[in-house]
Short mmCIF file of C-alpha atoms (C1' of nucleotides) in Angstrom, two decimals:
data_model
loop_
_atom_site.label_atom_id
_atom_site.label_comp_id
_atom_site.label_asym_id
_atom_site.label_seq_id
_atom_site.Cartn_x
_atom_site.Cartn_y
_atom_site.Cartn_z
CA MET A 1 -30.36 5.10 -17.45
CA SER A 2 -33.98 6.18 -16.95
CA HIS A 3 -36.98 4.11 -15.99
CA ARG A 4 -38.15 1.96 -18.83
CA GLY A 5 -41.86 1.75 -18.08
CA PRO A 6 -44.09 -1.26 -17.68
CA VAL A 7 -43.35 -2.74 -21.07
CA HIS A 8 -39.95 -4.38 -21.13
CA ARG A 9 -38.34 -7.53 -22.35
CA ARG A 10 -36.23 -9.93 -20.36
CA SER A 11 -33.73 -10.04 -23.19
CA THR A 12 -32.12 -6.76 -22.05
CA PRO A 13 -31.28 -7.34 -18.40
CA LEU A 14 -29.18 -4.19 -18.16
CA GLU A 15 -31.18 -2.83 -15.29
CA GLU A 16 -31.39 -4.64 -12.02
CA GLU A 17 -34.98 -4.57 -10.94
CA ASP A 18 -35.45 -8.04 -9.61
CA PRO A 19 -36.54 -7.50 -6.01
CA ARG A 20 -34.34 -10.37 -4.91
CA VAL A 21 -31.28 -8.59 -6.24
CA VAL A 22 -32.39 -5.35 -4.66
CA ARG A 23 -32.76 -7.09 -1.33
CA THR A 24 -29.33 -8.64 -1.60
CA ARG A 25 -27.66 -5.36 -2.47
CA GLN A 26 -29.35 -3.65 0.44
CA ALA A 27 -28.47 -6.34 2.94
CA VAL A 28 -24.85 -6.50 1.88
CA ARG A 29 -24.41 -2.77 1.87
CA GLU A 30 -25.67 -2.56 5.42
CA ALA A 31 -23.58 -5.50 6.52
CA VAL A 32 -20.43 -3.92 5.13
CA ARG A 33 -21.11 -0.63 6.86
CA SER A 34 -21.75 -2.34 10.12
CA LEU A 35 -18.58 -4.36 9.85
CA VAL A 36 -16.48 -1.37 8.88
CA GLN A 37 -17.64 0.68 11.81
CA ARG A 38 -17.05 -2.13 14.23
CA ALA A 39 -13.70 -3.38 13.05
CA GLY A 40 -12.48 -1.40 10.07
CA PHE A 41 -12.18 -2.12 6.38
CA GLU A 42 -9.64 -4.79 7.04
CA ALA A 43 -12.28 -6.90 8.70
CA VAL A 44 -14.42 -6.94 5.59
CA SER A 45 -14.31 -10.23 3.72
CA HIS A 46 -16.82 -12.05 1.57
CA GLN A 47 -17.27 -14.57 4.31
CA LYS A 48 -17.88 -12.13 7.14
CA VAL A 49 -20.18 -10.05 5.02
CA ALA A 50 -22.24 -13.07 4.08
CA ALA A 51 -22.55 -14.10 7.71
CA GLU A 52 -23.39 -10.57 8.84
CA ALA A 53 -25.97 -10.11 6.13
CA GLY A 54 -27.42 -13.55 6.63
CA ILE A 55 -27.07 -14.54 3.01
CA GLY A 56 -25.11 -17.15 1.12
CA ARG A 57 -21.43 -16.76 0.54
CA ALA A 58 -21.75 -17.59 -3.14
CA THR A 59 -24.22 -14.78 -3.57
CA VAL A 60 -21.74 -12.25 -2.28
CA TYR A 61 -19.09 -13.49 -4.68
CA ARG A 62 -21.60 -13.30 -7.52
CA HIS A 63 -22.28 -9.59 -7.13
CA TRP A 64 -18.99 -8.39 -5.69
CA PRO A 65 -16.26 -10.61 -7.14
CA LYS A 66 -13.42 -8.56 -5.64
CA ARG A 67 -13.04 -7.40 -2.09
CA THR A 68 -12.62 -3.84 -3.31
CA ASP A 69 -16.08 -4.01 -4.83
CA LEU A 70 -17.54 -4.48 -1.40
CA LEU A 71 -15.65 -1.53 0.03
CA LEU A 72 -16.44 0.87 -2.78
CA ASP A 73 -20.09 0.02 -2.52
CA ALA A 74 -20.15 1.09 1.10
CA ILE A 75 -18.72 4.49 0.31
CA ALA A 76 -21.09 5.55 -2.43
CA GLU A 77 -22.88 7.87 -0.04
CA ILE A 78 -20.81 11.03 0.15
CA GLU A 79 -22.02 13.55 -2.38
CA ALA A 80 -21.21 17.06 -3.40
CA PRO A 81 -23.76 19.69 -2.40
CA ARG A 82 -26.16 20.21 -5.29
CA ASP A 83 -27.89 23.34 -4.09
CA TRP A 84 -24.86 25.57 -3.80
CA GLN A 85 -25.14 29.25 -4.56
CA THR A 86 -23.00 32.20 -3.62
CA SER A 87 -24.00 34.68 -0.93
CA GLY A 88 -22.01 37.38 -2.69
CA ASP A 89 -19.45 37.46 0.09
CA LEU A 90 -16.31 35.36 -0.05
CA ALA A 91 -15.90 35.08 3.70
CA THR A 92 -19.44 33.82 4.11
CA ASP A 93 -19.13 31.36 1.26
CA LEU A 94 -15.85 29.99 2.50
CA ALA A 95 -17.25 29.65 5.99
CA ARG A 96 -20.12 27.63 4.59
CA GLY A 97 -17.79 25.43 2.60
CA LEU A 98 -15.38 24.81 5.41
CA GLU A 99 -18.11 24.21 7.93
CA ARG A 100 -19.58 21.60 5.67
CA LEU A 101 -16.24 19.90 5.49
CA GLN A 102 -15.84 20.26 9.23
CA ARG A 103 -19.17 18.59 9.80
CA THR A 104 -18.41 15.76 7.41
CA LEU A 105 -15.03 15.15 8.96
CA SER A 106 -16.31 15.37 12.51
CA SER A 107 -19.41 13.30 12.19
CA SER A 108 -18.53 10.40 9.98
CA PRO A 109 -16.94 7.52 11.82
CA LEU A 110 -15.77 6.30 8.44
CA VAL A 111 -13.26 9.09 8.00
CA PRO A 112 -10.25 7.21 9.34
CA GLU A 113 -11.20 4.28 7.19
CA LEU A 114 -11.47 6.46 4.13
CA VAL A 115 -8.01 7.72 4.81
CA ALA A 116 -6.77 4.18 5.07
CA LEU A 117 -8.43 3.43 1.76
CA ILE A 118 -6.89 6.50 0.24
CA GLY A 119 -3.47 5.37 1.28
CA ARG A 120 -4.12 2.11 -0.47
CA ALA A 121 -5.15 3.93 -3.64
CA GLU A 122 -1.50 3.90 -4.59
CA TRP A 123 -1.91 0.27 -5.62
CA ASP A 124 -5.38 0.30 -7.08
CA ALA A 125 -6.46 2.36 -10.05
CA GLU A 126 -10.12 1.96 -9.21
CA LEU A 127 -9.54 3.32 -5.74
CA ARG A 128 -7.67 6.25 -7.18
CA GLU A 129 -10.75 7.39 -9.05
CA THR A 130 -12.90 7.00 -5.99
CA LYS A 131 -10.42 9.00 -3.98
CA ALA A 132 -10.45 11.86 -6.47
CA ALA A 133 -14.23 11.83 -6.57
CA LEU A 134 -14.56 11.90 -2.79
CA LEU A 135 -12.09 14.72 -2.50
CA ALA A 136 -13.79 16.73 -5.21
CA ALA A 137 -17.13 16.24 -3.50
CA GLY A 138 -15.78 17.23 -0.10
CA THR A 139 -14.16 20.42 -1.33
CA ALA A 140 -16.73 21.39 -3.96
CA GLY A 141 -18.14 24.08 -1.69
CA LEU A 142 -14.79 25.77 -1.29
CA ARG A 143 -14.07 25.60 -4.98
CA GLN A 144 -17.39 27.16 -5.90
CA ALA A 145 -16.93 29.90 -3.32
CA LEU A 146 -13.56 30.78 -4.78
CA GLU A 147 -14.80 30.62 -8.35
CA ALA A 148 -17.63 32.98 -7.50
CA ALA A 149 -15.14 35.40 -5.97
CA ILE A 150 -13.05 35.33 -9.12
CA GLU A 151 -16.18 35.97 -11.13
CA ARG A 152 -16.83 39.05 -8.99
CA ARG A 153 -13.17 40.14 -9.44
CA GLU A 154 -12.71 39.84 -5.71
CA LEU A 155 -9.86 37.48 -6.44
CA PRO A 156 -7.46 37.74 -9.38
CA ALA A 157 -8.38 35.52 -12.33
CA ASP A 158 -5.12 33.59 -12.02
CA HIS A 159 -5.66 32.73 -8.36
CA ASP A 160 -4.56 29.14 -7.88
CA LEU A 161 -7.63 27.35 -6.61
CA ASP A 162 -5.92 24.07 -5.83
CA THR A 163 -3.30 25.77 -3.71
CA THR A 164 -5.90 27.72 -1.81
CA ILE A 165 -8.08 24.69 -1.25
CA ALA A 166 -5.11 22.78 0.07
CA ARG A 167 -4.35 25.63 2.45
CA LEU A 168 -7.93 25.84 3.67
CA ALA A 169 -8.90 22.18 3.82
CA GLY A 170 -5.48 20.73 4.63
CA PRO A 171 -5.39 21.91 8.22
CA LEU A 172 -8.80 20.35 8.86
CA PHE A 173 -7.70 16.97 7.56
CA TYR A 174 -4.49 17.25 9.50
CA ARG A 175 -6.31 17.89 12.73
CA ARG A 176 -8.92 15.26 12.28
CA VAL A 177 -6.88 12.43 10.86
CA LEU A 178 -3.31 12.96 11.97
CA ALA A 179 -3.35 15.01 15.14
CA HIS A 180 -6.65 13.58 16.31
CA ALA A 181 -7.53 16.92 17.83
CA PRO A 182 -11.07 18.31 17.93
CA LEU A 183 -12.25 20.29 14.93
CA ASP A 184 -13.72 23.18 16.87
CA ASP A 185 -15.23 26.32 15.43
CA ALA A 186 -12.39 28.50 16.65
CA PHE A 187 -9.97 26.55 14.53
CA VAL A 188 -12.08 26.91 11.42
CA THR A 189 -12.61 30.58 12.08
CA THR A 190 -8.89 31.18 12.47
CA ILE A 191 -8.23 29.67 9.08
CA ILE A 192 -10.88 31.65 7.28
CA THR A 193 -10.09 34.92 8.98
CA ALA A 194 -6.43 34.64 8.13
CA TYR A 195 -7.17 33.87 4.50
CA ILE A 196 -9.68 36.68 4.08
CA HIS A 197 -7.28 39.08 5.72
CA GLU A 198 -4.57 37.93 3.36
CA VAL A 199 -6.52 38.47 0.14
CA SER A 200 -8.06 41.77 1.19
CA HIS A 201 -4.81 43.35 2.40
CA GLN A 202 -2.53 42.59 -0.50
CA ASP A 203 0.49 44.82 -0.44
CA MET B 1 20.73 1.10 25.80
CA SER B 2 24.44 1.70 25.12
CA HIS B 3 27.08 -0.71 23.94
CA ARG B 4 28.27 -2.96 26.72
CA GLY B 5 31.82 -3.67 25.63
CA PRO B 6 33.61 -6.93 25.02
CA VAL B 7 33.01 -8.37 28.47
CA HIS B 8 29.49 -9.68 28.87
CA ARG B 9 27.71 -12.65 30.35
CA ARG B 10 25.18 -14.87 28.65
CA SER B 11 23.02 -14.84 31.75
CA THR B 12 21.63 -11.40 30.93
CA PRO B 13 20.27 -11.81 27.41
CA LEU B 14 18.54 -8.43 27.48
CA GLU B 15 20.51 -7.20 24.54
CA GLU B 16 20.39 -8.96 21.24
CA GLU B 17 23.91 -9.30 20.04
CA ASP B 18 23.89 -12.77 18.63
CA PRO B 19 24.97 -12.21 15.03
CA ARG B 20 22.36 -14.72 13.91
CA VAL B 21 19.64 -12.58 15.42
CA VAL B 22 21.14 -9.45 13.96
CA ARG B 23 21.18 -11.06 10.56
CA THR B 24 17.59 -12.14 10.89
CA ARG B 25 16.41 -8.69 11.92
CA GLN B 26 18.24 -7.11 9.05
CA ALA B 27 16.94 -9.53 6.47
CA VAL B 28 13.36 -9.24 7.65
CA ARG B 29 13.45 -5.48 7.83
CA GLU B 30 14.63 -5.29 4.25
CA ALA B 31 12.13 -7.86 3.10
CA VAL B 32 9.26 -5.94 4.66
CA ARG B 33 10.35 -2.69 3.06
CA SER B 34 10.69 -4.32 -0.30
CA LEU B 35 7.27 -5.91 -0.01
CA VAL B 36 5.63 -2.71 1.14
CA GLN B 37 7.03 -0.71 -1.73
CA ARG B 38 5.99 -3.29 -4.25
CA ALA B 39 2.52 -4.11 -3.02
CA GLY B 40 1.65 -2.15 0.09
CA PHE B 41 1.32 -3.02 3.73
CA GLU B 42 -1.58 -5.27 3.00
CA ALA B 43 0.71 -7.65 1.17
CA VAL B 44 2.88 -8.12 4.23
CA SER B 45 2.37 -11.44 5.96
CA HIS B 46 4.68 -13.66 7.96
CA GLN B 47 4.71 -16.11 5.12
CA LYS B 48 5.56 -13.63 2.38
CA VAL B 49 8.19 -11.97 4.50
CA ALA B 50 9.85 -15.29 5.24
CA ALA B 51 9.91 -16.17 1.58
CA GLU B 52 11.20 -12.75 0.58
CA ALA B 53 13.90 -12.76 3.23
CA GLY B 54 14.83 -16.34 2.51
CA ILE B 55 14.44 -17.45 6.09
CA GLY B 56 12.20 -19.86 7.95
CA ARG B 57 8.60 -18.99 8.64
CA ALA B 58 8.90 -20.02 12.28
CA THR B 59 11.75 -17.57 12.76
CA VAL B 60 9.60 -14.69 11.63
CA TYR B 61 6.87 -15.68 14.06
CA ARG B 62 9.44 -15.95 16.84
CA HIS B 63 10.62 -12.37 16.57
CA TRP B 64 7.47 -10.66 15.31
CA PRO B 65 4.49 -12.55 16.73
CA LYS B 66 1.92 -10.11 15.40
CA ARG B 67 1.63 -8.74 11.92
CA THR B 68 1.70 -5.22 13.30
CA ASP B 69 5.14 -5.90 14.72
CA LEU B 70 6.45 -6.43 11.23
CA LEU B 71 4.94 -3.19 10.01
CA LEU B 72 6.12 -1.07 12.89
CA ASP B 73 9.61 -2.39 12.50
CA ALA B 74 9.76 -1.19 8.93
CA ILE B 75 8.85 2.33 9.95
CA ALA B 76 11.40 2.86 12.70
CA GLU B 77 13.48 5.05 10.43
CA ILE B 78 11.85 8.45 10.60
CA GLU B 79 13.46 10.50 13.33
CA ALA B 80 13.21 13.98 14.67
CA PRO B 81 16.14 16.23 13.82
CA ARG B 82 18.58 16.15 16.72
CA ASP B 83 20.78 19.03 15.71
CA TRP B 84 18.14 21.70 15.57
CA GLN B 85 18.96 25.25 16.55
CA THR B 86 17.30 28.55 15.80
CA SER B 87 18.68 30.97 13.25
CA GLY B 88 17.14 33.82 15.17
CA ASP B 89 14.61 34.48 12.42
CA LEU B 90 11.19 32.89 12.47
CA ALA B 91 10.75 32.89 8.71
CA THR B 92 14.06 31.15 8.20
CA ASP B 93 13.38 28.60 10.91
CA LEU B 94 9.92 27.81 9.58
CA ALA B 95 11.27 27.48 6.09
CA ARG B 96 13.79 24.98 7.35
CA GLY B 97 11.14 23.02 9.22
CA LEU B 98 8.68 22.94 6.37
CA GLU B 99 11.30 22.09 3.81
CA ARG B 100 12.35 19.15 5.89
CA LEU B 101 8.77 17.98 5.99
CA GLN B 102 8.46 18.62 2.28
CA ARG B 103 11.52 16.52 1.60
CA THR B 104 10.31 13.69 3.80
CA LEU B 105 6.87 13.68 2.22
CA SER B 106 8.18 13.95 -1.31
CA SER B 107 10.94 11.42 -1.15
CA SER B 108 9.61 8.56 0.89
CA PRO B 109 7.56 6.09 -1.12
CA LEU B 110 6.23 4.84 2.18
CA VAL B 111 4.16 7.95 2.79
CA PRO B 112 0.89 6.64 1.36
CA GLU B 113 1.35 3.49 3.35
CA LEU B 114 1.95 5.43 6.50
CA VAL B 115 -1.28 7.20 5.92
CA ALA B 116 -3.03 3.90 5.49
CA LEU B 117 -1.52 2.75 8.73
CA ILE B 118 -2.59 5.93 10.43
CA GLY B 119 -6.12 5.39 9.35
CA ARG B 120 -6.00 1.96 10.88
CA ALA B 121 -4.74 3.40 14.15
CA GLU B 122 -8.36 3.87 15.10
CA TRP B 123 -8.50 0.16 15.87
CA ASP B 124 -5.07 -0.41 17.31
CA ALA B 125 -3.71 1.26 20.43
CA GLU B 126 -0.14 0.41 19.56
CA LEU B 127 -0.46 2.03 16.19
CA ARG B 128 -1.88 5.11 17.82
CA GLU B 129 1.33 5.64 19.74
CA THR B 130 3.41 5.12 16.66
CA LYS B 131 1.28 7.59 14.78
CA ALA B 132 1.76 10.24 17.44
CA ALA B 133 5.48 9.61 17.53
CA LEU B 134 5.84 9.86 13.77
CA LEU B 135 3.84 13.05 13.67
CA ALA B 136 5.82 14.59 16.48
CA ALA B 137 9.06 13.70 14.73
CA GLY B 138 7.89 15.08 11.41
CA THR B 139 6.78 18.39 12.83
CA ALA B 140 9.45 18.81 15.49
CA GLY B 141 11.28 21.38 13.41
CA LEU B 142 8.22 23.57 13.11
CA ARG B 143 7.46 23.30 16.80
CA GLN B 144 10.97 24.28 17.79
CA ALA B 145 10.95 27.20 15.39
CA LEU B 146 7.74 28.51 16.92
CA GLU B 147 8.94 27.95 20.47
CA ALA B 148 12.10 29.89 19.75
CA ALA B 149 10.01 32.75 18.37
CA ILE B 150 7.93 32.82 21.53
CA GLU B 151 11.11 32.84 23.56
CA ARG B 152 12.22 35.91 21.60
CA ARG B 153 8.77 37.51 22.12
CA GLU B 154 8.31 37.49 18.38
CA LEU B 155 5.12 35.59 18.98
CA PRO B 156 2.78 36.02 21.93
CA ALA B 157 3.31 33.53 24.74
CA ASP B 158 -0.19 32.12 24.33
CA HIS B 159 0.22 31.43 20.62
CA ASP B 160 -1.41 28.07 19.93
CA LEU B 161 1.35 25.90 18.55
CA ASP B 162 -0.84 22.98 17.58
CA THR B 163 -3.16 25.17 15.56
CA THR B 164 -0.28 26.82 13.78
CA ILE B 165 1.43 23.54 13.05
CA ALA B 166 -1.79 22.18 11.61
CA ARG B 167 -2.09 25.25 9.42
CA LEU B 168 1.48 24.98 8.21
CA ALA B 169 1.87 21.23 7.82
CA GLY B 170 -1.72 20.36 6.95
CA PRO B 171 -1.61 21.77 3.42
CA LEU B 172 1.51 19.74 2.68
CA PHE B 173 -0.09 16.51 3.78
CA TYR B 174 -3.22 17.37 1.87
CA ARG B 175 -1.31 17.93 -1.33
CA ARG B 176 0.88 14.93 -1.05
CA VAL B 177 -1.59 12.35 0.20
CA LEU B 178 -5.03 13.49 -0.85
CA ALA B 179 -4.67 15.68 -3.90
CA HIS B 180 -1.61 13.82 -5.16
CA ALA B 181 -0.23 17.10 -6.49
CA PRO B 182 3.48 17.94 -6.51
CA LEU B 183 4.93 19.54 -3.40
CA ASP B 184 6.82 22.28 -5.17
CA ASP B 185 8.80 25.06 -3.56
CA ALA B 186 6.33 27.72 -4.62
CA PHE B 187 3.63 26.02 -2.61
CA VAL B 188 5.77 25.86 0.51
CA THR B 189 6.85 29.46 0.05
CA THR B 190 3.28 30.64 -0.28
CA ILE B 191 2.37 29.04 3.03
CA ILE B 192 5.30 30.48 4.93
CA THR B 193 5.02 33.94 3.43
CA ALA B 194 1.36 34.17 4.28
CA TYR B 195 1.95 33.09 7.85
CA ILE B 196 4.86 35.45 8.44
CA HIS B 197 2.88 38.27 6.96
CA GLU B 198 0.01 37.40 9.24
CA VAL B 199 1.99 37.43 12.49
CA SER B 200 4.04 40.51 11.62
CA HIS B 201 1.09 42.65 10.51
CA GLN B 202 -1.28 42.10 13.38
CA ASP B 203 -3.95 44.80 13.45
"C1'" DG C 1 35.49 -29.14 22.89
"C1'" DT C 2 31.39 -28.13 25.62
"C1'" DA C 3 27.27 -25.82 26.71
"C1'" DC C 4 23.93 -23.07 24.94
"C1'" DT C 5 20.90 -20.62 21.43
"C1'" DT C 6 18.99 -19.75 17.06
"C1'" DT C 7 17.53 -21.56 13.01
"C1'" DG C 8 14.76 -23.78 9.37
"C1'" DA C 9 12.41 -28.00 7.81
"C1'" DT C 10 8.42 -30.53 8.64
"C1'" DA C 11 4.09 -31.50 10.31
"C1'" DC C 12 -0.28 -30.23 12.08
"C1'" DA C 13 -5.11 -28.52 12.90
"C1'" DG C 14 -7.88 -24.79 12.09
"C1'" DT C 15 -9.58 -21.39 9.13
"C1'" DA C 16 -10.21 -18.51 4.87
"C1'" DT C 17 -10.62 -18.24 -0.20
"C1'" DG C 18 -12.66 -18.76 -4.54
"C1'" DT C 19 -15.23 -21.87 -7.59
"C1'" DT C 20 -18.62 -25.16 -8.97
"C1'" DT C 21 -22.83 -27.82 -8.64
"C1'" DC C 22 -27.61 -28.30 -7.84
"C1'" DG C 23 -32.29 -28.30 -5.85
"C1'" DC C 24 -35.46 -24.86 -4.43
"C1'" DA C 25 -37.80 -20.63 -3.77
"C1'" DA C 26 -39.00 -16.41 -5.79
"C1'" DG C 27 -40.10 -13.42 -9.49
"C1'" DT C 28 -41.87 -12.63 -14.29
"C1'" DC C 29 -44.67 -13.07 -18.33
"C1'" DC C 30 -48.92 -13.93 -20.57
"C1'" DG D 1 -53.03 -19.57 -12.51
"C1'" DG D 2 -49.36 -21.96 -15.17
"C1'" DA D 3 -45.03 -22.06 -17.62
"C1'" DC D 4 -40.79 -20.13 -17.78
"C1'" DT D 5 -36.68 -17.79 -16.00
"C1'" DT D 6 -33.62 -16.22 -12.56
"C1'" DG D 7 -31.36 -15.54 -8.18
"C1'" DC D 8 -30.52 -17.85 -3.93
"C1'" DG D 9 -28.16 -20.70 -0.56
"C1'" DA D 10 -26.28 -25.08 0.96
"C1'" DA D 11 -22.70 -28.16 0.18
"C1'" DA D 12 -18.56 -29.84 -1.52
"C1'" DC D 13 -14.13 -28.97 -3.17
"C1'" DA D 14 -9.14 -27.70 -3.96
"C1'" DT D 15 -6.03 -24.50 -2.55
"C1'" DA D 16 -3.80 -21.34 0.41
"C1'" DC D 17 -2.74 -19.02 4.77
"C1'" DT D 18 -2.24 -19.01 9.97
"C1'" DG D 19 -0.27 -20.06 14.14
"C1'" DT D 20 2.00 -23.54 16.92
"C1'" DA D 21 4.94 -27.39 18.04
"C1'" DT D 22 8.84 -30.53 17.38
"C1'" DC D 23 13.47 -31.54 16.38
"C1'" DA D 24 17.91 -32.12 14.23
"C1'" DA D 25 21.50 -29.17 12.40
"C1'" DA D 26 24.18 -25.15 12.52
"C1'" DG D 27 26.10 -21.15 14.83
"C1'" DT D 28 28.01 -18.81 18.91
"C1'" DA D 29 30.55 -18.01 23.33
"C1'" DC D 30 34.16 -19.22 26.21
#
DNA sequence: GTACTTTGATACAGTATGTTTCGCAAGTCC
DNA sequence: GGACTTGCGAAACATACTGTATCAAAGTAC
């Protein structure tokens, strides 16, 4: 997977380094994004992408034989935070995690499209993996915050992380995607406050 | 909107009662459902529907000029509960509302498709209305439960219903659609218990 | 039976899909 | 630079889908 250095033989073309290929990939990726934002994933076809990118139709088919290939390529941007570390306080950590999710959900115009894709994952195994990966990346902050709290014995060791994440992140998705209401800070604060209150006042 | 009785004149064809039309509607509706469940909304086209329903292609175009019309028609099943009435206890009412939602989400194989549709609502005004209607119907029970509690002064008059509904229903949607985890009773109970505890132990 | 409507078969032009072919431009190797 | 290799894009192609129009046959109402 790493760089192979100046000495290499054409007989192992595993890595794409031909500048022409790089250019093509770049152009197509941008064309797909542009199309998606203007008209949705449904509007993405090999033909339209080729026209938008100003390249040949055959070239698009060569690199992305299936339509799904085009879509997945345009999504490969969302990543889990790599620099995460606990502040030592669950409330603070959760706030950070949820605010990150809030920002992602609020800012990206692709969110509704991702949801549409996710719905379609039912019929496409490849999409199912992508869905899981995206979700894991989006909620990684929350998961790490909770894990750190368990480590500190602030939460019981058998605390169900998935349940908690669903309860914390679910309302945000609901608001953004279904209710189409603004994801304001007050809303996020309400959720965190209630949860913290719940785990610190167990009776 | 009501039945007009045996006496009627052909000059006011506002109501469709021609048995041929009724048959067509029925056949198409079933064909769309069948197609959706087998291959998703994306697989629904006038052509495929006509073939599936065993009727002429032109007929499908006549009644459902746009593809969206076909899709919307297949969804017109989900309805808000008409017989709702409070039990006098918020916890019980909420449990009823959430369990209804749980049942709907768990049982209907159309749920992922609905979500896909919802995502697409960003680009279609008509779909946006449908989305809002579906959501309102699905969460009507919760809303009525909360309104009854306000009426009884169990909740403050300025309690934000939309926020609460998002916090109650959001986790269910998250689990079902995004995390693809089972919507078991324990999960639903956890959500309700936490919320009841929260509103009854205000400090 | 008569008047009216819906239906489905057929045909049509326009467009999209997916594949193949081939000359050319671009990149690589030495 | 020169020979070799590869990706590119234009074109052509068969096939399929879309949306509309026409029309005879069948169904419906009275």
